CSV table of C-alpha atoms and ligand atoms in Angstrom, one decimal:
chain,number,residue,atom,x,y,z
C,1,MET,CA,0.0,0.0,0.0
C,2,GLU,CA,1.1,3.5,-0.7
C,3,PHE,CA,0.3,7.0,0.4
C,4,PRO,CA,-2.4,8.3,0.7
C,5,ASP,CA,-3.9,4.8,1.4
C,6,THR,CA,-1.5,4.3,4.2
C,7,ARG,CA,-0.5,7.0,6.6
C,8,PRO,CA,2.0,5.9,9.2
C,9,ARG,CA,1.5,9.1,11.2
C,10,ARG,CA,-2.0,7.9,12.1
C,11,LEU,CA,-0.3,5.7,14.7
C,12,ARG,CA,1.7,8.6,16.1
C,13,GLN,CA,-1.2,11.0,16.7
C,14,ASN,CA,-1.3,10.9,20.4
C,15,ALA,CA,0.4,9.4,23.5
C,16,SER,CA,-2.2,6.6,23.9
C,17,ILE,CA,-1.8,5.3,20.3
C,18,ARG,CA,2.0,5.6,20.5
C,19,ALA,CA,2.0,3.6,23.8
C,20,LEU,CA,-0.3,0.9,22.3
C,21,VAL,CA,2.0,0.3,19.3
C,22,GLN,CA,5.3,0.7,21.1
C,23,GLU,CA,7.3,-2.5,20.6
C,24,ASN,CA,10.0,-2.2,23.3
C,25,TRP,CA,9.7,-1.1,26.9
C,26,LEU,CA,12.2,-0.9,29.7
C,27,THR,CA,11.2,-2.6,33.0
C,28,PRO,CA,13.3,-3.1,36.2
C,29,ASN,CA,13.6,-6.7,35.1
C,30,ASP,CA,15.9,-5.6,32.3
C,31,LEU,CA,18.4,-3.9,34.5
C,32,LEU,CA,21.6,-5.0,36.2
C,33,ALA,CA,23.3,-2.5,38.6
C,34,PRO,CA,27.1,-2.4,38.9
C,35,VAL,CA,28.2,-1.9,42.5
C,36,PHE,CA,31.7,-0.7,43.4
C,37,VAL,CA,33.1,-2.0,46.7
C,38,MET,CA,36.1,-0.8,48.7
C,39,GLN,CA,37.7,-1.5,52.1
C,40,GLY,CA,36.6,0.2,55.2
C,41,LYS,CA,33.4,0.9,57.2
C,42,GLY,CA,30.7,3.5,56.7
C,43,LEU,CA,32.3,4.8,53.6
C,44,LYS,CA,30.6,6.2,50.5
C,45,GLU,CA,32.9,7.9,48.0
C,46,GLU,CA,31.8,9.6,44.8
C,47,ILE,CA,33.8,8.6,41.7
C,48,SER,CA,35.4,11.8,40.4
C,49,SER,CA,34.6,11.0,36.7
C,50,MET,CA,31.2,9.5,37.4
C,51,PRO,CA,28.9,12.1,38.9
C,52,ASN,CA,26.5,10.7,41.5
C,53,TYR,CA,28.0,7.2,41.3
C,54,PHE,CA,29.8,5.8,44.4
C,55,ARG,CA,32.2,3.3,45.8
C,56,PHE,CA,30.9,1.7,49.0
C,57,SER,CA,32.5,-0.1,51.9
C,58,ILE,CA,30.8,-3.5,52.3
C,59,ASP,CA,28.3,-2.4,55.0
C,60,LEU,CA,27.0,0.4,52.9
C,61,ALA,CA,27.1,-1.7,49.7
C,62,VAL,CA,24.8,-4.1,51.5
C,63,LYS,CA,22.4,-1.2,52.3
C,64,GLU,CA,22.6,-0.1,48.6
C,65,VAL,CA,21.8,-3.6,47.4
C,66,LYS,CA,18.8,-3.9,49.7
C,67,GLU,CA,17.5,-0.6,48.4
C,68,LEU,CA,18.0,-1.6,44.8
C,69,TYR,CA,16.1,-4.8,45.4
C,70,SER,CA,13.2,-2.9,46.9
C,71,MET,CA,13.2,-0.8,43.8
C,72,GLY,CA,12.7,-3.9,41.6
C,73,ILE,CA,16.3,-4.6,40.6
C,74,LYS,CA,17.1,-8.4,40.4
C,75,GLY,CA,20.8,-8.4,39.8
C,76,VAL,CA,24.0,-6.6,40.8
C,77,MET,CA,27.4,-6.8,39.3
C,78,LEU,CA,30.1,-6.5,41.9
C,79,PHE,CA,33.5,-4.9,41.3
C,80,VAL,CA,36.2,-4.2,43.9
C,81,LYS,CA,38.8,-1.5,44.4
C,82,VAL,CA,41.8,-3.3,45.8
C,83,ALA,CA,44.4,-1.6,48.0
C,84,ASP,CA,47.7,-0.9,46.2
C,85,GLU,CA,49.7,-2.9,48.7
C,86,LEU,CA,47.7,-6.0,47.9
C,87,LYS,CA,48.4,-5.9,44.1
C,88,ASP,CA,51.0,-7.9,42.3
C,89,ASN,CA,51.6,-9.1,38.7
C,90,ALA,CA,50.1,-12.6,39.5
C,91,GLY,CA,46.9,-11.2,41.0
C,92,THR,CA,47.5,-13.3,44.2
C,93,GLU,CA,44.9,-11.4,46.3
C,94,ALA,CA,42.2,-12.4,43.8
C,95,ILE,CA,42.0,-15.9,45.1
C,96,ASN,CA,42.0,-15.0,48.8
C,97,PRO,CA,38.8,-16.7,50.1
C,98,ARG,CA,38.5,-13.9,52.7
C,99,GLY,CA,39.3,-11.1,50.2
C,100,LEU,CA,37.1,-8.0,49.6
C,101,MET,CA,35.1,-9.6,46.8
C,102,GLN,CA,34.5,-12.9,48.5
C,103,THR,CA,33.4,-11.1,51.8
C,104,ALA,CA,31.2,-8.7,49.9
C,105,ILE,CA,29.4,-11.6,48.1
C,106,THR,CA,28.8,-13.4,51.4
C,107,GLU,CA,27.5,-10.4,53.2
C,108,ILE,CA,25.3,-9.3,50.4
C,109,LYS,CA,23.8,-12.7,49.9
C,110,ASP,CA,23.2,-13.0,53.6
C,111,ALA,CA,21.4,-9.7,53.8
C,112,CYS,CA,19.5,-10.0,50.5
C,113,PRO,CA,19.4,-13.6,49.3
C,114,GLU,CA,16.9,-12.8,46.5
C,115,MET,CA,19.3,-10.4,44.8
C,116,LEU,CA,21.3,-12.2,42.1
C,117,VAL,CA,25.0,-11.5,42.5
C,118,PHE,CA,27.2,-11.4,39.4
C,119,SER,CA,30.8,-11.3,40.5
C,120,ASP,CA,33.5,-9.9,38.3
C,121,VAL,CA,36.2,-12.4,37.5
C,122,ALA,CA,39.2,-10.7,36.0
C,123,MET,CA,42.7,-9.9,37.3
C,124,ASP,CA,42.9,-6.2,36.6
C,125,PRO,CA,41.7,-4.8,40.0
C,126,TYR,CA,44.4,-7.1,41.6
C,127,SER,CA,47.2,-6.5,39.1
C,128,SER,CA,50.0,-4.1,40.0
C,129,LEU,CA,50.4,-3.5,36.2
C,130,GLY,CA,46.7,-2.9,35.6
C,131,HIS,CA,46.3,-5.8,33.2
C,132,ASP,CA,43.7,-8.6,33.0
C,133,GLY,CA,46.4,-11.2,32.9
C,134,ILE,CA,49.9,-12.0,34.1
C,135,VAL,CA,52.4,-9.9,32.1
C,136,GLN,CA,55.7,-11.5,31.0
C,137,ASP,CA,58.2,-10.0,28.5
C,138,GLY,CA,55.6,-7.5,27.3
C,139,LYS,CA,53.0,-10.1,26.7
C,140,ILE,CA,49.7,-10.9,28.6
C,141,LEU,CA,49.8,-14.6,29.3
C,142,ASN,CA,46.6,-16.5,28.4
C,143,ASP,CA,46.7,-20.0,29.8
C,144,ASP,CA,48.4,-19.1,33.0
C,145,THR,CA,45.8,-16.4,33.6
C,146,CYS,CA,43.0,-18.9,33.0
C,147,GLU,CA,44.3,-21.0,35.9
C,148,ILE,CA,44.0,-18.0,38.3
C,149,LEU,CA,40.5,-17.2,36.9
C,150,GLY,CA,39.4,-20.7,37.7
C,151,GLU,CA,40.6,-20.5,41.3
C,152,MET,CA,39.0,-17.1,41.6
C,153,ALA,CA,35.7,-18.4,40.3
C,154,ILE,CA,35.7,-21.2,42.9
C,155,THR,CA,36.2,-18.7,45.7
C,156,HIS,CA,33.3,-16.6,44.4
C,157,ALA,CA,31.0,-19.6,44.1
C,158,GLN,CA,32.0,-20.7,47.6
C,159,ALA,CA,31.1,-17.2,48.9
C,160,GLY,CA,27.6,-17.5,47.2
C,161,ALA,CA,27.8,-15.8,43.9
C,162,ASP,CA,24.9,-16.7,41.6
C,163,PHE,CA,26.9,-15.9,38.4
C,164,ILE,CA,30.5,-15.7,37.6
C,165,ALA,CA,31.2,-12.9,35.2
C,166,PRO,CA,34.6,-13.3,33.5
C,167,SER,CA,35.3,-9.9,31.9
C,168,ASP,CA,38.8,-10.3,30.5
C,169,MET,CA,38.7,-11.7,27.0
C,170,MET,CA,41.3,-14.5,27.6
C,171,ASP,CA,40.8,-17.4,25.2
C,172,GLY,CA,39.3,-20.6,26.6
C,173,ARG,CA,38.4,-19.2,30.0
C,174,ILE,CA,34.7,-20.0,29.9
C,175,GLY,CA,35.3,-23.7,29.3
C,176,PHE,CA,38.0,-23.7,31.9
C,177,ILE,CA,35.9,-22.0,34.5
C,178,ARG,CA,32.8,-24.2,33.7
C,179,GLU,CA,34.9,-27.3,34.2
C,180,VAL,CA,36.5,-26.3,37.5
C,181,LEU,CA,33.1,-25.1,38.9
C,182,ASP,CA,31.5,-28.5,38.0
C,183,GLU,CA,34.4,-30.4,39.5
C,184,GLU,CA,34.0,-28.5,42.8
C,185,GLY,CA,30.2,-29.2,42.8
C,186,TYR,CA,29.1,-25.7,41.7
C,187,GLU,CA,27.1,-26.9,38.7
C,188,ASP,CA,24.3,-24.5,39.5
C,189,THR,CA,26.6,-21.4,39.5
C,190,GLY,CA,26.0,-19.7,36.2
C,191,ILE,CA,28.4,-17.9,33.8
C,192,LEU,CA,27.8,-14.5,32.3
C,193,ALA,CA,30.5,-14.3,29.6
C,194,TYR,CA,31.8,-10.9,28.5
C,195,SER,CA,32.0,-12.5,25.0
C,196,ALA,CA,32.2,-9.5,22.8
C,197,LYS,CA,34.2,-6.9,24.7
C,198,TYR,CA,35.9,-4.2,22.7
C,199,ALA,CA,39.1,-2.4,23.4
C,200,SER,CA,37.2,0.8,24.0
C,201,CYS,CA,38.0,4.3,25.2
C,202,PHE,CA,34.7,4.3,27.1
C,203,TYR,CA,36.1,2.4,30.0
C,204,GLY,CA,38.1,5.4,31.3
C,205,PRO,CA,35.9,6.4,34.2
C,206,PHE,CA,35.6,2.8,35.4
C,207,ARG,CA,39.4,2.5,35.6
C,208,ASP,CA,39.3,5.7,37.7
C,209,ALA,CA,36.7,4.1,39.9
C,210,LEU,CA,38.9,1.0,40.6
C,211,ASP,CA,42.3,2.6,40.0
C,212,SER,CA,42.9,-0.2,37.5
C,213,ALA,CA,44.3,1.4,34.4
C,214,PRO,CA,47.4,-0.2,32.8
C,215,VAL,CA,50.5,1.4,34.2
C,216,ASP,CA,53.0,3.2,32.0
C,217,VAL,CA,56.2,1.3,32.6
C,218,LYS,CA,58.8,-0.2,30.2
C,219,ASN,CA,57.8,-3.5,28.6
C,220,VAL,CA,54.2,-3.3,29.7
C,221,PRO,CA,51.5,-2.6,27.1
C,222,THR,CA,49.6,0.6,27.8
C,223,ASP,CA,46.4,-0.7,26.2
C,224,LYS,CA,44.4,-3.9,26.2
C,225,LYS,CA,44.3,-4.4,22.4
C,226,THR,CA,46.0,-7.8,22.4
C,227,TYR,CA,43.0,-9.3,24.3
C,228,GLN,CA,40.0,-7.0,23.9
C,229,MET,CA,38.5,-6.7,20.4
C,230,ASN,CA,39.2,-4.3,17.6
C,231,PRO,CA,36.3,-1.7,17.2
C,232,GLY,CA,36.6,-2.1,13.5
C,233,ASN,CA,35.5,-5.7,13.5
C,234,SER,CA,32.2,-7.5,13.8
C,235,LYS,CA,32.8,-11.1,12.5
C,236,VAL,CA,35.2,-11.8,15.4
C,237,ALA,CA,32.3,-10.9,17.8
C,238,LEU,CA,30.3,-13.7,16.3
C,239,GLN,CA,33.2,-16.1,16.6
C,240,GLU,CA,33.8,-15.1,20.3
C,241,MET,CA,30.1,-15.5,21.2
C,242,GLU,CA,30.0,-18.9,19.4
C,243,LEU,CA,33.0,-20.1,21.3
C,244,ASP,CA,31.7,-18.9,24.7
C,245,ILE,CA,28.3,-20.6,24.1
C,246,SER,CA,30.0,-23.8,23.1
C,247,GLU,CA,32.2,-23.6,26.2
C,248,GLY,CA,29.1,-23.3,28.5
C,249,ALA,CA,28.2,-19.6,28.8
C,250,ASP,CA,24.6,-19.2,30.2
C,251,ILE,CA,24.5,-15.5,29.1
C,252,ILE,CA,26.6,-13.7,26.6
C,253,MET,CA,27.5,-10.0,26.8
C,254,VAL,CA,28.3,-7.2,24.4
C,255,LYS,CA,30.3,-4.3,25.7
C,256,PRO,CA,30.1,-1.3,25.4
C,257,ALA,CA,26.5,-0.9,24.2
C,258,LEU,CA,25.7,2.3,22.4
C,259,SER,CA,28.6,2.2,19.9
C,260,TYR,CA,28.0,-1.5,19.4
C,261,LEU,CA,24.2,-1.8,18.8
C,262,ASP,CA,24.9,-3.7,15.5
C,263,ILE,CA,26.8,-6.3,17.5
C,264,ILE,CA,23.9,-6.7,19.9
C,265,SER,CA,21.6,-7.1,17.0
C,266,ILE,CA,23.8,-9.7,15.3
C,267,ALA,CA,23.9,-11.6,18.6
C,268,LYS,CA,20.1,-11.6,18.8
C,269,GLN,CA,19.7,-12.9,15.3
C,270,ASN,CA,22.3,-15.6,15.6
C,271,PHE,CA,21.9,-17.1,19.1
C,272,ASN,CA,19.3,-18.4,21.4
C,273,THR,CA,21.4,-17.6,24.5
C,274,PRO,CA,20.2,-14.6,26.5
C,275,ILE,CA,22.1,-11.4,25.6
C,276,ALA,CA,23.3,-8.8,28.1
C,277,ALA,CA,24.7,-5.4,27.0
C,278,TYR,CA,26.9,-3.2,29.2
C,279,GLN,CA,26.2,0.5,29.0
C,280,VAL,CA,29.7,1.3,30.3
C,281,SER,CA,31.1,4.1,32.5
C,282,GLY,CA,32.1,6.4,29.6
C,283,GLU,CA,28.5,6.2,28.2
C,284,TYR,CA,27.3,7.3,31.7
C,285,SER,CA,29.8,10.1,32.1
C,286,MET,CA,29.4,11.5,28.6
C,287,ILE,CA,25.6,12.0,29.2
C,288,HIS,CA,26.3,13.6,32.6
C,289,ALA,CA,28.8,16.0,31.1
C,290,ALA,CA,26.6,17.1,28.3
C,291,ALA,CA,23.6,17.5,30.6
C,292,GLN,CA,25.8,19.5,33.1
C,293,LYS,CA,26.6,21.9,30.2
C,294,GLY,CA,22.9,22.1,29.4
C,295,TRP,CA,23.5,20.7,25.9
C,296,LEU,CA,21.3,17.5,26.4
C,297,ASP,CA,18.3,16.9,28.5
C,298,TYR,CA,19.5,14.3,31.0
C,299,ASP,CA,16.2,12.3,31.5
C,300,SER,CA,15.3,11.9,27.9
C,301,THR,CA,18.9,11.1,26.9
C,302,VAL,CA,19.1,8.4,29.5
C,303,LEU,CA,15.8,6.9,28.5
C,304,GLU,CA,16.4,7.0,24.7
C,305,THR,CA,19.9,5.5,24.8
C,306,THR,CA,19.0,2.7,27.2
C,307,LEU,CA,15.8,1.9,25.3
C,308,SER,CA,17.7,1.7,22.0
C,309,ILE,CA,20.0,-0.9,23.6
C,310,LYS,CA,16.9,-3.0,24.4
C,311,ARG,CA,15.5,-2.4,20.9
C,312,ALA,CA,18.8,-3.7,19.4
C,313,GLY,CA,18.1,-7.0,21.2
C,314,ALA,CA,19.5,-6.9,24.7
C,315,ASP,CA,17.6,-9.1,27.2
C,316,MET,CA,19.3,-7.3,30.1
C,317,ILE,CA,21.3,-4.1,30.4
C,318,ALA,CA,24.0,-3.5,32.9
C,319,THR,CA,23.8,0.3,33.5
C,320,TYR,CA,24.9,3.0,36.0
C,321,PHE,CA,21.5,4.7,35.3
C,322,THR,CA,19.5,2.1,37.2
C,323,ARG,CA,18.1,4.5,39.8
C,324,ASP,CA,17.3,7.2,37.2
C,325,LEU,CA,15.7,4.6,34.9
C,326,ILE,CA,13.5,3.2,37.7
C,327,ARG,CA,12.3,6.8,38.4
C,328,LEU,CA,11.8,7.4,34.6
C,329,ILE,CA,9.9,4.2,33.7
C,330,ASP,CA,7.6,4.3,36.7
D,401,LIG,C1,38.0,-5.1,33.4
D,401,LIG,C2,36.7,-4.4,33.3
D,401,LIG,C3,36.5,-3.1,32.7
D,401,LIG,C4,35.2,-2.9,32.7
D,401,LIG,C5,34.6,-3.9,33.4
D,401,LIG,N1,35.5,-4.9,33.7
D,401,LIG,C6,37.5,-2.2,32.2
D,401,LIG,C7,38.6,-2.6,31.3
D,401,LIG,O1,38.5,-3.6,30.6
D,401,LIG,O2,39.7,-2.0,31.4
D,401,LIG,C8,34.6,-1.6,32.2
D,401,LIG,C9,33.2,-1.2,32.7
D,401,LIG,C10,32.9,0.2,32.5
D,401,LIG,O3,33.6,1.0,31.8
D,401,LIG,O4,31.8,0.6,32.9
D,401,LIG,N2,38.0,-6.4,33.6
């Protein structure tokens, strides 16, 4: 049918019609909230490059998680800021069963058992060199790093994590972690795989939050391009997602989100595994900065960008805007 027999604007005439024909809606069930944890007690620190986003000591993180649950959020992603004196090239502190992450998981699950806890499994917060793997002769070792990730995953599962979330882009880590979890009797602990994670400039504020950026010293790469993916490529994203699914991933993730909507869409078309998208720190800070200058309207930008991630095909969205979104979609 052609104009004037068909008039698409008929379905855009008023808010009621627009609502009836809207295909995608955000609900609290779509959202995962990242929570940054640090040592101490009674501490809540604003992250300098992430306005209105905070690092919490465990006691206040517990309070935050309870509040998020009461608002309808079903899952939190935990990240830890590790003290400098506990960092080394082998990420030794990562496998401490009484470490910050392990303790945070236990206390959060004790206080709010219904909240799903996704624990970050990657070496970078523990690495004195700021890399997601052991660095040797300028290279980031793959297989040796997988061994540490496996041990780390077991300590998180022991502490009560519902999902292990390996975020480092080492090869073979999903299969390795699945195998060790099963061996230890944690066959019900899930894996959310950061399958398609790009070497992106949008992680800057997150690295401020955890003080986890690669250090600038001789013979240490200053970027993560040998493990995270090249923004110019999409086929390799399919390959990475395929590999992770075959190795046992329960959920696959695309990260960042807004610059990679095509990748989310490809994932949706090709796989039956649920898809998560991570609207990362830089996406958050960029919108805050523009809104502070009065150049963009904060609320509508938050809603539109997040909704577009859902429309692209994400089943769940990890976002620093959870509190704003709950307010906006109410
Ligand atoms: C590292 C990790 C990063 C993020 C999550 N896990 C940063 C990086 O790869 O350097 C970024 C999240 C964000 O920017 O919000 N394992």
